[in-house]
Short mmCIF file of C-alpha atoms in Angstrom, two decimals:
data_model
loop_
_atom_site.label_atom_id
_atom_site.label_comp_id
_atom_site.label_asym_id
_atom_site.label_seq_id
_atom_site.Cartn_x
_atom_site.Cartn_y
_atom_site.Cartn_z
CA MET A 1 41.99 -17.51 -0.99
CA ALA A 2 45.66 -17.81 -3.70
CA GLY A 3 45.38 -15.42 -5.90
CA LEU A 4 42.56 -12.59 -4.08
CA GLU A 5 44.15 -10.32 -1.77
CA LEU A 6 40.81 -9.11 0.09
CA LEU A 7 43.68 -6.56 1.85
CA SER A 8 46.75 -4.98 0.73
CA ASP A 9 50.01 -4.15 2.05
CA GLN A 10 49.01 -1.12 1.85
CA GLY A 11 46.09 -1.43 3.42
CA TYR A 12 43.94 -0.69 0.53
CA ARG A 13 40.65 -3.24 -0.10
CA VAL A 14 39.60 -5.10 -3.70
CA ASP A 15 37.81 -2.27 -4.56
CA GLY A 16 40.20 0.16 -3.41
CA ARG A 17 38.72 0.92 0.08
CA ARG A 18 40.01 1.39 3.00
CA ALA A 19 39.30 -0.85 6.05
CA GLY A 20 36.16 1.69 7.92
CA GLU A 21 35.51 3.63 4.89
CA LEU A 22 32.01 2.04 4.13
CA ARG A 23 30.70 2.18 -0.07
CA LYS A 24 28.98 5.06 -1.56
CA ILE A 25 25.60 5.69 0.13
CA GLN A 26 22.66 7.39 -2.25
CA ALA A 27 19.01 7.50 -1.08
CA ARG A 28 15.85 9.14 -1.26
CA MET A 29 12.89 9.16 0.37
CA GLY A 30 9.10 9.25 -0.74
CA VAL A 31 9.70 7.31 -4.73
CA PHE A 32 5.96 6.08 -4.62
CA ALA A 33 3.23 7.37 -4.48
CA GLN A 34 0.63 4.34 -3.90
CA ALA A 35 2.39 3.92 -0.66
CA ASP A 36 2.34 5.65 3.04
CA GLY A 37 6.12 5.84 2.31
CA SER A 38 8.44 4.70 0.64
CA ALA A 39 12.58 4.80 0.43
CA TYR A 40 14.88 4.34 -1.57
CA ILE A 41 18.95 3.68 -1.37
CA GLU A 42 21.66 2.35 -3.25
CA GLN A 43 24.75 1.40 -1.09
CA GLY A 44 27.91 0.53 -3.77
CA ASN A 45 26.39 -1.81 -6.22
CA THR A 46 23.22 -2.93 -3.51
CA LYS A 47 20.22 -1.48 -4.81
CA ALA A 48 17.29 -1.96 -1.94
CA LEU A 49 14.32 0.29 -1.89
CA ALA A 50 11.66 0.22 0.70
CA VAL A 51 7.26 0.58 0.65
CA VAL A 52 5.50 1.26 4.23
CA TYR A 53 1.78 1.16 4.76
CA GLY A 54 0.24 1.94 7.03
CA PRO A 55 -0.78 2.03 10.40
CA HIS A 56 -3.59 0.52 9.91
CA GLU A 57 -6.67 -1.46 10.56
CA GLY A 58 -5.15 -4.99 11.53
CA MET A 59 -6.38 -6.57 8.44
CA GLY A 60 -4.05 -9.91 8.13
CA GLN A 61 -3.14 -9.97 4.21
CA GLY A 62 -5.05 -7.50 3.21
CA TRP A 63 -8.29 -5.16 1.50
CA THR A 64 -10.45 -7.20 -0.91
CA GLN A 65 -11.82 -7.17 -4.41
CA GLY A 66 -15.43 -6.90 -4.80
CA SER A 67 -14.08 -8.71 -8.28
CA GLN A 68 -12.81 -11.43 -7.01
CA LEU A 69 -15.47 -12.37 -5.26
CA LYS A 70 -17.33 -14.77 -7.16
CA GLY A 71 -21.70 -15.12 -7.42
CA ALA A 72 -23.82 -13.13 -6.33
CA ARG A 73 -22.42 -11.89 -3.57
CA GLY A 74 -19.55 -11.08 -6.24
CA ARG A 75 -21.29 -9.35 -7.95
CA HIS A 76 -24.38 -7.29 -4.70
CA MET A 77 -20.24 -6.16 -3.96
CA GLN A 78 -19.22 -5.02 -7.03
CA ASP A 79 -22.40 -2.91 -7.70
CA ARG A 80 -21.47 -1.56 -3.62
CA GLU A 81 -17.76 -1.25 -5.27
CA ARG A 82 -18.71 0.84 -7.47
CA LYS A 83 -21.07 3.05 -5.71
CA THR A 84 -18.56 3.76 -3.41
CA GLY A 85 -15.88 4.01 -5.22
CA GLY A 86 -13.53 1.99 -3.50
CA PHE A 87 -12.26 -1.42 -1.76
CA VAL A 88 -15.15 -3.41 0.00
CA LEU A 89 -13.67 -4.04 3.95
CA GLU A 90 -13.16 -7.50 3.69
CA ILE A 91 -11.80 -8.49 7.26
CA ARG A 92 -10.53 -11.81 6.49
CA GLY A 93 -10.77 -13.22 10.65
CA SER A 94 -7.44 -12.42 11.25
CA ARG A 95 -8.45 -9.13 13.71
CA ALA A 96 -7.22 -12.53 15.91
CA ARG A 97 -4.16 -11.07 15.59
CA ALA A 98 -3.92 -7.47 15.30
CA LEU A 99 -1.85 -6.37 19.84
CA PRO A 100 -4.38 -5.37 21.94
CA ASP A 101 -2.00 -2.79 23.56
CA ARG A 102 0.87 -2.86 20.36
CA ALA A 103 0.99 -1.92 16.76
CA LEU A 104 1.80 -5.26 14.83
CA VAL A 105 4.98 -5.07 12.30
CA ASN A 106 4.99 -7.20 9.70
CA CYS A 107 7.57 -7.26 7.53
CA GLN A 108 8.44 -8.64 3.83
CA TYR A 109 12.00 -9.54 2.83
CA SER A 110 12.68 -9.78 -1.05
CA SER A 111 14.85 -9.82 -3.73
CA ALA A 112 13.99 -10.12 -7.41
CA THR A 113 14.81 -13.22 -9.20
CA PHE A 114 18.17 -10.54 -11.14
CA SER A 115 19.53 -8.94 -8.55
CA THR A 116 22.18 -12.05 -7.78
CA GLY A 117 24.98 -13.21 -10.58
CA GLU A 118 23.05 -16.73 -9.99
CA ARG A 119 19.05 -16.49 -11.22
CA LYS A 120 17.80 -16.43 -7.84
CA ARG A 121 14.10 -19.49 -8.55
CA ARG A 122 12.33 -18.24 -5.87
CA PRO A 123 11.81 -14.14 -5.02
CA HIS A 124 10.58 -14.64 -2.11
CA GLY A 125 9.22 -17.41 0.23
CA ASP A 126 12.36 -19.13 0.71
CA ARG A 127 14.13 -19.93 4.23
CA LYS A 128 16.39 -17.36 3.25
CA SER A 129 13.90 -14.86 2.38
CA CYS A 130 11.72 -15.83 6.14
CA GLU A 131 14.86 -15.21 7.83
CA MET A 132 15.23 -11.20 7.18
CA GLY A 133 11.71 -10.63 7.56
CA LEU A 134 11.56 -12.63 10.74
CA GLN A 135 15.60 -10.01 11.31
CA LEU A 136 14.05 -6.46 10.44
CA ARG A 137 10.62 -7.10 12.20
CA GLN A 138 12.60 -8.07 15.12
CA THR A 139 14.76 -4.73 14.80
CA PHE A 140 11.76 -2.24 13.50
CA GLU A 141 9.59 -3.34 16.32
CA ALA A 142 12.95 -2.05 18.62
CA ALA A 143 12.74 1.28 17.19
CA ILE A 144 8.97 1.72 16.31
CA LEU A 145 7.35 3.26 19.50
CA THR A 146 4.82 0.87 18.63
CA GLN A 147 2.47 1.25 21.97
CA LEU A 148 0.81 4.64 20.13
CA HIS A 149 -1.34 2.52 17.86
CA PRO A 150 -2.74 -0.30 19.10
CA ARG A 151 -4.50 -2.73 17.34
CA SER A 152 -2.95 -1.83 14.42
CA GLN A 153 -0.65 -3.17 11.93
CA ILE A 154 2.54 -1.69 10.36
CA ASP A 155 3.63 -3.54 7.40
CA ILE A 156 6.99 -2.44 6.16
CA TYR A 157 8.40 -3.80 2.25
CA VAL A 158 11.34 -4.42 1.05
CA GLN A 159 12.05 -5.18 -2.20
CA VAL A 160 16.21 -5.88 -3.19
CA LEU A 161 17.09 -5.51 -7.03
CA GLN A 162 20.57 -6.09 -6.85
CA ALA A 163 22.85 -7.62 -4.38
CA ASP A 164 26.10 -6.73 -4.13
CA GLY A 165 27.01 -7.46 -0.38
CA GLY A 166 25.38 -5.86 2.51
CA THR A 167 21.95 -6.66 1.29
CA TYR A 168 20.96 -6.65 5.15
CA ALA A 169 22.12 -2.95 6.21
CA ALA A 170 21.09 -1.60 3.24
CA CYS A 171 16.91 -2.81 3.92
CA VAL A 172 17.22 -1.76 7.30
CA ASN A 173 18.49 1.66 5.81
CA ALA A 174 16.07 1.50 3.37
CA ALA A 175 12.94 1.20 6.16
CA THR A 176 14.84 3.63 8.70
CA LEU A 177 13.35 6.27 6.28
CA ALA A 178 10.35 4.78 4.68
CA VAL A 179 8.84 4.53 7.88
CA LEU A 180 10.36 8.13 8.35
CA ASP A 181 8.20 9.08 5.15
CA ALA A 182 5.39 7.64 5.85
CA GLY A 183 4.91 9.64 9.65
CA ILE A 184 5.08 6.55 11.78
CA PRO A 185 6.91 7.81 15.18
CA MET A 186 10.42 5.87 16.16
CA ARG A 187 13.00 5.84 19.08
CA ASP A 188 15.70 6.66 16.63
CA PHE A 189 16.68 6.07 13.19
CA VAL A 190 18.16 2.68 12.21
CA CYS A 191 21.26 2.60 11.16
CA ALA A 192 22.57 -1.06 9.75
CA CYS A 193 26.73 -1.99 8.59
CA SER A 194 27.70 -4.85 8.38
CA ALA A 195 32.09 -5.58 9.08
CA GLY A 196 34.46 -8.73 8.53
CA PHE A 197 37.78 -9.31 10.17
CA VAL A 198 41.08 -9.78 7.37
CA ASP A 199 43.72 -10.26 8.48
CA GLY A 200 44.21 -9.17 12.10
CA THR A 201 42.16 -6.09 10.94
CA ALA A 202 37.76 -5.07 11.60
CA LEU A 203 37.01 -4.46 7.20
CA ALA A 204 33.57 -2.47 7.36
CA ASP A 205 30.81 -2.74 4.67
CA LEU A 206 31.97 -5.76 3.10
CA SER A 207 30.96 -6.27 -0.76
CA HIS A 208 29.53 -9.59 -2.20
CA VAL A 209 33.49 -10.50 -3.51
CA GLU A 210 34.79 -9.76 0.95
CA GLU A 211 31.34 -11.99 2.26
CA ALA A 212 31.86 -14.92 -0.74
CA ALA A 213 35.59 -15.59 1.31
CA GLY A 214 34.42 -17.07 3.66
CA GLY A 215 35.80 -15.02 6.89
CA PRO A 216 34.75 -14.03 9.51
CA GLN A 217 31.01 -11.67 9.06
CA LEU A 218 29.16 -9.45 11.27
CA ALA A 219 25.82 -7.60 10.28
CA LEU A 220 25.12 -5.01 13.11
CA ALA A 221 21.70 -2.66 13.27
CA LEU A 222 22.16 0.86 15.53
CA LEU A 223 20.45 3.47 17.45
CA PRO A 224 22.98 5.57 17.61
CA ALA A 225 21.47 8.29 19.39
CA SER A 226 21.46 5.75 22.53
CA GLY A 227 24.57 3.72 20.99
CA GLN A 228 21.71 0.75 21.74
CA ILE A 229 21.33 -2.18 19.51
CA ALA A 230 19.02 -3.26 17.79
CA LEU A 231 20.01 -6.43 16.40
CA LEU A 232 23.62 -8.43 16.07
CA GLU A 233 24.50 -11.00 13.55
CA MET A 234 27.96 -12.75 13.07
CA ASP A 235 28.28 -15.67 11.31
CA ALA A 236 31.36 -18.20 11.02
CA ARG A 237 34.28 -18.62 13.43
CA LEU A 238 35.75 -15.67 15.19
CA HIS A 239 38.01 -15.41 18.32
CA GLU A 240 36.41 -14.04 20.81
CA ASP A 241 39.53 -11.44 21.43
CA HIS A 242 38.45 -9.40 18.12
CA LEU A 243 34.81 -9.33 18.32
CA GLU A 244 35.35 -6.03 20.00
CA ARG A 245 37.44 -4.55 17.91
CA VAL A 246 34.59 -6.11 14.77
CA LEU A 247 31.96 -4.71 16.62
CA GLU A 248 33.69 -1.24 17.25
CA ALA A 249 34.24 -0.93 13.05
CA ALA A 250 30.45 -1.69 12.47
CA ALA A 251 29.76 0.90 15.11
CA GLN A 252 31.56 3.65 13.75
CA ALA A 253 30.11 2.71 10.37
CA ALA A 254 26.31 2.43 11.24
CA ARG A 255 27.19 5.76 12.79
CA ASP A 256 28.32 7.53 9.89
CA VAL A 257 25.21 5.76 8.15
CA HIS A 258 23.23 7.67 9.82
CA THR A 259 25.37 10.91 9.26
CA LEU A 260 24.28 10.26 5.47
CA LEU A 261 20.10 9.64 6.84
CA ASP A 262 19.98 12.29 8.53
CA ARG A 263 21.31 14.56 6.16
CA VAL A 264 18.90 12.72 3.04
CA VAL A 265 15.95 13.73 5.99
CA ARG A 266 16.78 16.37 6.65
CA GLN A 267 16.70 17.74 2.69
CA HIS A 268 13.49 15.79 1.69
CA VAL A 269 11.23 17.77 4.50
CA ARG A 270 13.35 21.15 3.57
CA GLU A 271 12.32 20.18 -0.36
CA ALA A 272 9.00 19.34 0.86
CA SER A 273 8.78 22.69 3.05
CA ILE A 274 8.92 24.68 0.12
CA LEU A 275 6.66 22.46 -2.37
CA LEU A 276 4.15 22.94 0.18
CA GLY A 277 4.82 27.33 0.20
CA ASP A 278 5.97 26.92 4.12
CA MET B 1 -15.17 20.52 -0.82
CA ALA B 2 -14.26 19.30 -4.21
CA ALA B 3 -13.03 15.93 -2.42
CA GLY B 4 -15.44 15.24 -0.43
CA PHE B 5 -17.84 15.36 -3.44
CA LYS B 6 -14.64 13.18 -5.15
CA THR B 7 -15.47 10.15 -2.03
CA VAL B 8 -18.99 9.88 -1.91
CA GLU B 9 -20.38 10.59 -5.84
CA PRO B 10 -16.38 9.64 -7.51
CA LEU B 11 -17.62 8.44 -11.28
CA GLU B 12 -19.80 11.91 -11.36
CA TYR B 13 -17.60 14.01 -10.11
CA TYR B 14 -15.73 12.05 -13.21
CA ARG B 15 -18.34 12.08 -15.37
CA ARG B 16 -18.51 16.56 -14.65
CA PHE B 17 -15.05 15.52 -15.98
CA LEU B 18 -15.34 13.76 -19.06
CA LYS B 19 -17.86 16.26 -20.15
CA GLU B 20 -15.54 18.96 -21.02
CA ASN B 21 -13.99 16.84 -22.35
CA CYS B 22 -10.88 16.28 -20.49
CA ARG B 23 -9.43 14.48 -16.83
CA PRO B 24 -9.05 15.38 -13.10
CA ASP B 25 -5.36 15.21 -13.90
CA GLY B 26 -5.11 17.45 -16.75
CA ARG B 27 -4.72 14.92 -19.21
CA GLU B 28 -6.90 15.08 -22.42
CA LEU B 29 -8.26 12.26 -23.00
CA GLY B 30 -5.97 10.75 -26.05
CA GLU B 31 -3.23 11.75 -24.15
CA PHE B 32 -0.21 9.29 -22.20
CA ARG B 33 1.34 10.22 -18.66
CA THR B 34 4.74 11.03 -19.24
CA THR B 35 6.88 8.15 -19.76
CA THR B 36 10.38 7.73 -18.35
CA VAL B 37 12.41 4.86 -19.29
CA ASN B 38 15.87 3.88 -17.18
CA ILE B 39 17.90 1.51 -19.45
CA GLY B 40 20.58 -1.02 -18.03
CA SER B 41 21.06 0.60 -14.39
CA ILE B 42 21.13 -3.44 -12.55
CA SER B 43 24.98 -4.37 -13.82
CA THR B 44 23.99 -8.61 -12.47
CA ALA B 45 21.18 -8.67 -14.83
CA ASP B 46 22.00 -10.09 -18.64
CA GLY B 47 19.40 -6.70 -19.21
CA SER B 48 17.31 -4.21 -17.40
CA ALA B 49 15.18 -1.74 -17.76
CA LEU B 50 13.14 0.46 -15.38
CA VAL B 51 9.54 2.04 -17.15
CA LYS B 52 7.39 5.23 -15.54
CA LEU B 53 4.44 6.12 -17.53
CA GLY B 54 3.29 8.44 -14.66
CA ASN B 55 2.96 7.05 -11.37
CA THR B 56 3.25 3.56 -12.02
CA THR B 57 6.32 1.52 -12.57
CA VAL B 58 7.26 -1.58 -13.44
CA ILE B 59 11.66 -3.05 -13.56
CA CYS B 60 12.13 -5.69 -15.93
CA GLY B 61 14.86 -7.58 -15.70
CA VAL B 62 16.49 -10.46 -18.40
CA LYS B 63 18.99 -13.51 -17.17
CA ALA B 64 20.28 -15.81 -20.19
CA GLU B 65 20.27 -19.01 -18.98
CA PHE B 66 21.87 -22.15 -20.83
CA ALA B 67 18.89 -24.84 -21.00
CA ALA B 68 18.51 -28.25 -23.87
CA PRO B 69 16.19 -27.33 -26.75
CA SER B 70 13.07 -30.13 -26.37
CA THR B 71 13.37 -32.86 -28.90
CA ASP B 72 9.98 -31.24 -31.18
CA ALA B 73 11.62 -27.98 -32.02
CA PRO B 74 15.65 -28.55 -31.59
CA ASP B 75 16.96 -25.04 -32.69
CA LYS B 76 14.65 -22.47 -30.77
CA GLY B 77 15.25 -21.26 -27.41
CA TYR B 78 12.74 -20.86 -25.38
CA VAL B 79 11.59 -16.04 -23.70
CA VAL B 80 9.55 -17.20 -20.63
CA PRO B 81 8.76 -13.70 -18.89
CA ASN B 82 7.15 -13.58 -15.72
CA VAL B 83 4.77 -10.29 -14.01
CA ASP B 84 5.59 -10.00 -10.06
CA LEU B 85 2.40 -7.47 -8.49
CA PRO B 86 3.84 -8.13 -5.09
CA PRO B 87 2.30 -6.04 -1.64
CA LEU B 88 3.58 -3.64 -1.83
CA CYS B 89 3.17 -1.56 -4.93
CA SER B 90 -0.15 -1.89 -3.64
CA SER B 91 -2.15 -2.07 -0.85
CA ARG B 92 -5.02 -4.24 -2.57
CA PHE B 93 -2.48 -7.22 -3.92
CA ARG B 94 -1.10 -9.75 -1.65
CA SER B 95 1.24 -12.04 -0.21
CA GLY B 96 1.34 -15.08 -0.96
CA PRO B 97 1.08 -16.83 -4.03
CA PRO B 98 1.09 -14.35 -7.43
CA GLY B 99 -2.93 -13.15 -7.84
CA GLU B 100 -5.07 -13.79 -10.91
CA GLU B 101 -4.24 -10.39 -12.08
CA ALA B 102 -0.20 -11.45 -11.68
CA GLN B 103 -0.70 -14.42 -14.14
CA VAL B 104 -3.32 -12.35 -16.33
CA ALA B 105 -0.36 -10.50 -17.09
CA SER B 106 2.64 -13.21 -17.79
CA GLN B 107 0.88 -14.57 -20.20
CA PHE B 108 -0.40 -11.64 -21.25
CA ILE B 109 3.17 -11.11 -21.83
CA ALA B 110 3.69 -14.46 -23.39
CA ASP B 111 1.21 -13.62 -26.19
CA VAL B 112 2.92 -11.05 -27.10
CA ILE B 113 6.38 -12.30 -27.01
CA GLU B 114 4.88 -15.52 -29.51
CA ASN B 115 2.54 -13.14 -31.34
CA SER B 116 4.45 -10.55 -32.05
CA GLN B 117 7.61 -12.04 -32.93
CA ILE B 118 9.19 -9.70 -31.23
CA ILE B 119 13.18 -11.89 -30.72
CA GLN B 120 14.04 -14.79 -32.97
CA LYS B 121 13.47 -18.19 -31.62
CA GLU B 122 15.82 -19.96 -33.86
CA ASP B 123 18.58 -16.50 -33.07
CA LEU B 124 18.56 -18.44 -29.30
CA CYS B 125 20.43 -21.28 -30.70
CA ILE B 126 24.24 -22.29 -29.40
CA SER B 127 24.29 -25.78 -30.99
CA PRO B 128 21.52 -27.67 -32.49
CA GLY B 129 19.82 -30.47 -30.18
CA LYS B 130 22.03 -29.60 -27.50
CA LEU B 131 22.60 -26.65 -25.96
CA VAL B 132 20.15 -23.22 -26.48
CA TRP B 133 19.89 -20.60 -24.32
CA VAL B 134 16.78 -19.90 -22.69
CA LEU B 135 15.75 -15.70 -22.49
CA TYR B 136 13.96 -15.20 -18.28
CA CYS B 137 12.29 -12.13 -18.47
CA ASP B 138 10.97 -11.23 -14.90
CA LEU B 139 9.40 -8.19 -14.77
CA ILE B 140 8.00 -6.05 -11.63
CA CYS B 141 5.81 -3.92 -10.11
CA LEU B 142 7.07 -1.43 -7.74
CA ASP B 143 4.06 1.20 -8.30
CA TYR B 144 0.46 -0.01 -9.67
CA ASP B 145 -1.00 2.94 -10.39
CA GLY B 146 -3.60 1.09 -13.74
CA ASN B 147 -2.36 0.28 -16.86
CA ILE B 148 -0.07 -1.86 -16.08
CA LEU B 149 -0.10 -3.89 -19.32
CA ASP B 150 1.81 -0.79 -21.13
CA ALA B 151 3.94 -0.51 -18.97
CA CYS B 152 4.88 -3.84 -19.19
CA THR B 153 4.85 -3.66 -22.52
CA PHE B 154 7.37 -1.43 -23.00
CA ALA B 155 9.55 -2.60 -19.83
CA LEU B 156 10.20 -6.08 -21.83
CA LEU B 157 11.07 -4.10 -25.16
CA ALA B 158 13.44 -2.30 -23.69
CA ALA B 159 14.68 -4.50 -21.80
CA LEU B 160 15.81 -6.76 -24.78
CA LYS B 161 17.15 -4.09 -26.14
CA ASN B 162 18.87 -3.38 -24.27
CA VAL B 163 20.44 -6.96 -23.37
CA GLN B 164 23.98 -8.64 -24.11
CA LEU B 165 24.90 -12.38 -24.36
CA PRO B 166 27.80 -13.27 -24.59
CA GLU B 167 29.49 -15.12 -28.07
CA VAL B 168 29.11 -19.21 -26.75
CA THR B 169 31.14 -21.77 -28.96
CA ILE B 170 31.76 -25.87 -28.59
CA ASN B 171 34.55 -27.58 -27.63
CA GLU B 172 34.76 -30.67 -30.37
CA GLU B 173 37.19 -32.24 -28.27
CA THR B 174 34.91 -32.03 -24.79
CA ALA B 175 31.70 -31.40 -25.75
CA LEU B 176 31.85 -28.63 -23.41
CA ALA B 177 30.88 -24.90 -24.05
CA GLU B 178 32.86 -21.96 -23.62
CA VAL B 179 31.88 -18.56 -23.23
CA ASN B 180 33.89 -15.84 -24.12
CA LEU B 181 33.38 -13.16 -22.24
CA LYS B 182 35.00 -10.41 -24.66
CA LYS B 183 32.33 -10.40 -26.77
CA LYS B 184 29.48 -10.13 -26.63
CA SER B 185 26.96 -8.62 -28.58
CA TYR B 186 23.06 -7.56 -27.99
CA LEU B 187 20.02 -9.17 -29.88
CA ASN B 188 18.71 -8.94 -32.86
CA ILE B 189 14.87 -7.28 -32.28
CA ARG B 190 12.71 -8.23 -34.48
CA THR B 191 9.85 -6.07 -34.47
CA HIS B 192 8.98 -3.46 -31.69
CA PRO B 193 5.39 -3.72 -30.47
CA VAL B 194 3.41 -0.97 -27.92
CA ALA B 195 0.44 -1.77 -25.97
CA THR B 196 -2.11 0.87 -25.58
CA SER B 197 -4.34 0.10 -23.04
CA PHE B 198 -8.21 2.04 -23.23
CA ALA B 199 -10.25 2.87 -20.33
CA VAL B 200 -14.85 2.47 -21.01
CA PHE B 201 -16.69 4.86 -19.05
CA ASP B 202 -20.70 4.44 -19.43
CA ASP B 203 -20.28 2.20 -22.37
CA THR B 204 -19.86 5.89 -24.67
CA LEU B 205 -16.11 7.48 -23.79
CA LEU B 206 -12.93 5.81 -25.12
CA ILE B 207 -9.92 7.38 -22.37
CA VAL B 208 -6.17 5.94 -23.26
CA ASP B 209 -3.93 5.43 -20.32
CA PRO B 210 -6.33 5.33 -17.41
CA THR B 211 -4.99 5.27 -14.08
CA GLY B 212 -5.33 3.31 -10.82
CA GLU B 213 -8.99 5.05 -10.30
CA GLU B 214 -10.56 5.24 -14.03
CA GLU B 215 -9.71 2.26 -13.87
CA HIS B 216 -11.27 1.55 -11.21
CA LEU B 217 -14.33 2.92 -12.30
CA ALA B 218 -14.66 2.28 -15.78
CA THR B 219 -17.24 -0.14 -17.25
CA GLY B 220 -14.22 -1.77 -18.85
CA THR B 221 -10.78 -2.37 -20.06
CA LEU B 222 -8.59 -3.19 -24.36
CA THR B 223 -6.12 -3.48 -24.92
CA ILE B 224 -4.26 -3.40 -28.23
CA VAL B 225 -0.81 -4.25 -29.20
CA MET B 226 0.80 -3.12 -32.75
CA ASP B 227 3.91 -3.10 -34.17
CA GLU B 228 5.81 -0.38 -36.32
CA GLU B 229 4.33 -1.12 -38.59
CA GLY B 230 1.51 -1.48 -38.71
CA LYS B 231 0.36 -5.45 -37.66
CA LEU B 232 -1.65 -5.98 -35.06
CA CYS B 233 -0.05 -8.35 -32.26
CA CYS B 234 -2.50 -8.45 -29.08
CA LEU B 235 -5.76 -8.03 -29.01
CA HIS B 236 -7.24 -8.17 -25.11
CA LYS B 237 -10.75 -7.18 -24.06
CA PRO B 238 -11.41 -9.15 -20.73
CA GLY B 239 -15.04 -9.05 -20.37
CA MET B 240 -17.07 -5.86 -19.89
CA PHE B 241 -20.69 -5.17 -17.96
CA PRO B 242 -22.94 -5.27 -19.74
CA PRO B 243 -22.14 -6.78 -23.67
CA LEU B 244 -22.59 -5.33 -26.67
CA GLN B 245 -24.09 -4.72 -29.39
CA SER B 246 -21.62 -6.55 -32.03
#
């Protein structure tokens, strides 16, 4: 594309980074009170937050309130509710979905209508969001020790507030922190990063400008300690000779993300233990 | 011990506190929770604000687009609010189309905008009969701990104050709009409506800014929206369990 140089002769990208350099990452755990686990991450300008509920009884869509039921049954439920002070358990007949030997991981991806330059019509339920939700589910089913929680369900909700490239990676990183905050056992951290290929050089952590240029993009989710790949996805044409280089760039970036997330978790635990008075 | 009592008899637990004119989190009956506002954090939106009322967190993003005005109001723009209560804010909501509470909140915000005249729709007109601005205000609740209407109203007001619209001129020859992104101006906010919610306990006691638990135990809620001149913009009283005498 004329006029926009993704990689200058001196080796600098559009935003001044080097080829293998990540954007600035800031993350926080335990940001929301209602959820069992929550985390917020900023990767450059991409802002994502993840919220985890669970493990709880696999009931498909969730609890209901007596006030949502109509008529005499509704009033009866409301009386019971007021006395018990809680929600009335309404099993929605989806016990069949709960798996007998492991936990069900349910992921939903939603990106705010104001998160992109052009206003998004549908924040969730469209094809792209469903695909992302499915990819997140596949990633986390590989990482979470689901055998420890049979017949239960773990809900992971991810919300993107601002999208500036690398949304899948930011979502995975945020979800990892949220799952750790919820205390759900995992095999290892899941660290993700995107990578591209321009002018014979592999670039790590693409921003929106670099993604929109139309070159090959690779999204990688890695379990750093064992080096196992949880998810690998690539779009656009790339010669097979270059694949190894791009993969290595993404893997190195994911390991750098791991160092950062590890530090965030340790800091959070330190703060929590100070508050508990240990 | 207290936690056990609270689980078994939450209403009695609350009554013990209310008798001493205070609440379990230490607030007085007329005291609001700590409120924090963060303005302009989302750069892809034309205006944004994040409001935290205690634990209740609402983010509002405003995006401006072009639209053709309707024929019966050719010089009026549009302000379209939408409140989203996603399943991530609380386990009581499920994914899918907007539930009752989200729709009621959306309608409430639309009424507040309409009644309080926070923006004159004529200010959003670029070229009468041809081109007007439409402001899509999307409110997302990130953490639900009661008093969602107050937080939404506050977030909306803060985000609208943060909105900057570029200057638009209609080129006479081509009849196309030319946007000058270098010249941006703030919206003219005429009034500042503020919402206050109350929960009614045992038909006699009014408490301000109820948390999620308090809303659940209350017999009714009441929301009042007033602007800085003391004019009442909106009164929202969604039913009550035993009907009150007038």
